[in-house]
């Protein structure tokens, strides 16, 4: 639902003319998502069951007050971002990448539909830190669910090509666009902290990522090719 809203109302359709945009890409992204989500749900359901039946550290209410709840939001983001950084990085290991994560990297220029277009094991692996957090640290149950909605919306936002942040601290859609193009940089989910600490950060090249400039260059090159005089054999 959120992917569709983003795609139809906010996504810049100029990206669909990008030279790296695949034929029938949107359809393929949607089919991959629809095919993967049931299997990811099957893998995740037992963990969710344990969480809601009292085996995790989730709290029924704000037992420690509003300031504690605010702190858990920050700790949730920091902890899961660190874990996803390493999981994501190992998904690029040569022994794993071709079989699991490569499917997501088919989309060099992703759309919001690509946000959940994973191999089921890929999507499940990158979701495990959220569940691990619930078993290690106390958090309000309602707030935990709110964070899950936020996580999904954030995942869509880093695939929509809308460059809202230029401060270099947040792992924006521009940072993630560089990851889809260059593979071995910007593994983080929310922040650039872990990429900076472990030498995998790449500052986005905003002019090179601008779809209007890329498409204009493509059209200019195509126009020049059309007007180039053909060579006569034997001349």
Coordinates of C-alpha atoms in Angstrom, one line a residue:
X1 CA 0.0 0.0 0.0
X2 CA 2.7 2.5 1.1
X3 CA 4.9 1.5 -1.9
X4 CA 2.0 2.2 -4.3
X5 CA 1.2 5.6 -2.7
X6 CA 4.8 6.6 -3.0
X7 CA 5.1 5.4 -6.5
X8 CA 2.0 7.0 -7.9
X9 CA 2.1 10.3 -6.0
X10 CA 5.8 11.0 -5.2
X11 CA 8.1 9.0 -7.4
X12 CA 9.8 10.8 -10.3
X13 CA 8.8 8.9 -13.4
X14 CA 11.9 10.2 -15.1
X15 CA 13.7 7.3 -13.5
X16 CA 11.8 4.9 -15.7
X17 CA 13.8 6.5 -18.7
X18 CA 17.1 5.9 -17.0
X19 CA 19.5 3.8 -19.2
X20 CA 19.9 1.4 -16.3
X21 CA 16.1 1.0 -15.7
X22 CA 15.1 -2.5 -16.8
X23 CA 12.4 -3.5 -19.2
X24 CA 9.2 -4.3 -17.3
X25 CA 11.1 -3.5 -14.1
X26 CA 8.1 -2.3 -12.0
X27 CA 6.1 -5.4 -12.9
X28 CA 9.1 -7.6 -12.0
X29 CA 9.6 -5.8 -8.7
X30 CA 6.0 -6.3 -7.7
X31 CA 6.0 -10.0 -8.7
X32 CA 9.2 -10.5 -6.7
X33 CA 7.6 -8.8 -3.7
X34 CA 4.4 -10.8 -4.0
X35 CA 6.3 -14.0 -4.3
X36 CA 8.6 -13.4 -1.4
X37 CA 6.3 -11.9 1.3
X38 CA 4.4 -15.1 2.1
X39 CA 7.6 -17.0 2.7
X40 CA 9.1 -14.2 4.8
X41 CA 5.8 -14.1 6.8
X42 CA 6.1 -17.9 7.3
X43 CA 9.6 -17.5 8.7
X44 CA 8.7 -14.5 10.9
X45 CA 5.3 -15.7 12.3
X46 CA 6.8 -18.1 15.0
X47 CA 9.0 -15.3 16.3
X48 CA 6.1 -12.8 16.5
X49 CA 4.1 -15.5 18.3
X50 CA 6.8 -15.8 21.0
X51 CA 6.9 -12.0 21.3
X52 CA 3.2 -11.4 21.9
X53 CA 2.9 -14.4 24.2
X54 CA 5.2 -13.0 26.8
X55 CA 8.6 -14.6 25.9
X56 CA 10.1 -11.3 24.9
X57 CA 10.8 -8.1 26.9
X58 CA 8.0 -6.1 25.4
X59 CA 6.0 -4.1 27.9
X60 CA 2.2 -3.8 28.1
X61 CA 2.4 0.0 28.7
X62 CA 4.8 2.9 29.5
X63 CA 6.0 1.3 32.7
X64 CA 9.1 3.5 32.9
X65 CA 7.7 6.8 31.6
X66 CA 7.8 8.9 28.5
X67 CA 11.5 9.6 28.6
X68 CA 12.3 5.9 28.7
X69 CA 10.1 5.3 25.7
X70 CA 11.9 8.1 23.8
X71 CA 15.2 6.5 24.7
X72 CA 14.0 3.1 23.5
X73 CA 13.3 4.6 20.1
X74 CA 16.8 5.8 19.8
X75 CA 18.3 2.6 21.1
X76 CA 16.1 0.6 18.7
X77 CA 17.3 2.6 15.7
X78 CA 21.0 2.4 16.7
X79 CA 21.0 -1.3 17.6
X80 CA 19.1 -2.5 14.5
X81 CA 21.1 -0.2 12.3
X82 CA 24.4 -1.7 13.6
X83 CA 23.1 -5.3 13.1
X84 CA 21.7 -4.6 9.6
X85 CA 24.9 -3.0 8.6
X86 CA 26.8 -6.3 9.3
X87 CA 24.0 -8.6 8.0
X88 CA 23.8 -6.5 4.8
X89 CA 27.5 -6.5 4.4
X90 CA 27.8 -10.3 4.8
X91 CA 25.0 -10.7 2.3
X92 CA 27.5 -9.3 -0.2
X93 CA 30.0 -12.1 0.5
X94 CA 30.8 -14.0 -2.7
X95 CA 29.5 -17.3 -1.2
X96 CA 26.1 -15.8 -0.3
X97 CA 25.5 -12.9 -2.7
X98 CA 24.7 -14.9 -5.9
X99 CA 22.1 -17.0 -4.2
X100 CA 20.4 -14.6 -1.9
X101 CA 21.1 -10.9 -2.2
X102 CA 21.7 -10.6 -6.0
X103 CA 18.0 -10.7 -6.6
X104 CA 17.5 -7.3 -4.9
X105 CA 20.4 -5.8 -6.9
X106 CA 18.8 -6.5 -10.2
X107 CA 17.3 -3.1 -9.7
X108 CA 20.2 -0.7 -10.4
X109 CA 17.7 2.2 -10.4
X110 CA 15.0 1.1 -7.9
X111 CA 11.5 2.2 -7.5
X112 CA 9.4 2.2 -4.2
X113 CA 8.2 -1.3 -5.3
X114 CA 11.8 -2.6 -5.0
X115 CA 11.8 -1.9 -1.2
X116 CA 10.5 -5.4 -0.4
X117 CA 11.6 -7.1 -3.6
X118 CA 14.0 -9.5 -1.9
X119 CA 14.7 -13.2 -1.9
X120 CA 12.8 -14.5 1.2
X121 CA 15.9 -15.4 3.1
X122 CA 17.3 -11.9 2.4
X123 CA 14.3 -10.1 3.7
X124 CA 14.1 -12.4 6.8
X125 CA 17.8 -12.0 7.6
X126 CA 17.6 -8.2 7.5
X127 CA 14.4 -8.3 9.7
X128 CA 16.0 -10.4 12.5
X129 CA 17.6 -7.4 14.4
X130 CA 14.1 -6.0 15.1
X131 CA 13.1 -9.2 16.7
X132 CA 16.4 -9.7 18.5
X133 CA 15.9 -6.3 20.1
X134 CA 12.5 -7.3 21.5
X135 CA 14.1 -10.2 23.3
X136 CA 17.1 -8.2 24.7
X137 CA 15.6 -4.9 25.6
X138 CA 12.3 -3.7 27.1
X139 CA 10.0 -1.6 24.9
X140 CA 6.4 -0.6 24.9
X141 CA 4.4 -3.1 22.7
X142 CA 2.5 -0.4 20.9
X143 CA 5.6 1.6 20.3
X144 CA 7.3 -1.5 19.0
X145 CA 4.5 -1.9 16.4
X146 CA 4.8 1.8 15.5
X147 CA 8.5 1.3 14.9
X148 CA 7.7 -1.6 12.6
X149 CA 5.5 0.6 10.5
X150 CA 8.2 3.3 10.5
X151 CA 10.8 0.7 9.4
X152 CA 8.7 -0.3 6.4
X153 CA 8.1 3.3 5.4
X154 CA 11.8 4.1 5.8
X155 CA 12.7 1.1 3.6
X156 CA 10.3 2.5 0.9
X157 CA 11.8 6.0 1.3
X158 CA 15.4 4.9 0.6
X159 CA 14.3 3.3 -2.7
X160 CA 12.2 6.2 -4.0
X161 CA 14.9 8.4 -5.3
X162 CA 13.7 11.5 -3.5
X163 CA 16.8 13.2 -2.0
X164 CA 15.4 14.9 1.1
X165 CA 18.6 14.8 3.3
X166 CA 21.9 16.2 2.3
X167 CA 23.6 16.3 5.8
X168 CA 25.5 13.1 5.4
X169 CA 24.4 11.7 8.7
X170 CA 21.2 10.0 7.5
X171 CA 21.4 7.1 5.1
X172 CA 19.2 8.8 2.6
X173 CA 17.8 7.5 -0.7
X174 CA 20.9 9.1 -2.4
X175 CA 23.2 7.0 -0.2
X176 CA 21.2 3.9 -1.0
X177 CA 21.1 4.7 -4.7
X178 CA 24.9 4.6 -4.6
X179 CA 24.7 1.2 -3.0
X180 CA 22.5 -0.1 -5.7
X181 CA 24.9 1.2 -8.3
X182 CA 28.2 0.3 -6.7
X183 CA 27.3 -2.6 -4.4
X184 CA 30.1 -2.4 -1.9
X185 CA 29.3 1.0 -0.2
X186 CA 26.6 2.4 2.1
X187 CA 25.3 -0.8 3.8
X188 CA 23.6 1.1 6.6
X189 CA 19.8 1.4 7.0
X190 CA 19.2 4.7 8.9
X191 CA 22.6 6.3 9.5
X192 CA 26.0 6.5 7.8
X193 CA 27.8 6.0 11.2
X194 CA 28.8 2.3 10.7
X195 CA 29.8 2.9 7.1
X196 CA 32.0 5.7 8.2
X197 CA 33.5 3.7 11.0
X198 CA 34.3 0.7 8.8
X199 CA 35.4 2.4 5.6
X200 CA 32.4 1.7 3.4
X201 CA 30.8 5.1 3.2
X202 CA 30.4 6.8 -0.1
X203 CA 29.2 10.4 -0.3
X204 CA 26.4 10.6 -2.9
X205 CA 27.3 12.2 -6.2
X206 CA 24.1 14.2 -6.5
X207 CA 24.6 15.5 -10.1
X208 CA 25.4 12.0 -11.3
X209 CA 22.3 10.6 -9.6
X210 CA 20.0 13.3 -10.9
X211 CA 17.7 11.4 -13.3
X212 CA 16.9 14.4 -15.4
X213 CA 20.6 15.0 -16.2
X214 CA 21.2 11.3 -16.9
X215 CA 18.2 11.1 -19.2
X216 CA 19.1 14.3 -20.9
X217 CA 22.6 13.0 -21.6
X218 CA 21.1 9.8 -22.9
X219 CA 18.8 11.6 -25.3
X220 CA 21.6 13.9 -26.4
X221 CA 23.8 10.9 -27.2
X222 CA 21.0 9.2 -29.0
X223 CA 20.3 12.4 -31.0
X224 CA 23.9 12.8 -31.9
X225 CA 24.0 9.1 -33.1
X226 CA 21.0 9.7 -35.3
X227 CA 22.5 12.7 -37.0
X228 CA 26.0 11.3 -37.4
X229 CA 26.6 10.7 -41.1
X230 CA 27.0 7.0 -41.9
X231 CA 30.4 5.9 -43.3
X232 CA 30.4 4.7 -46.9
X233 CA 32.2 1.5 -47.6
X234 CA 35.4 2.0 -49.5
X235 CA 35.5 5.7 -48.8

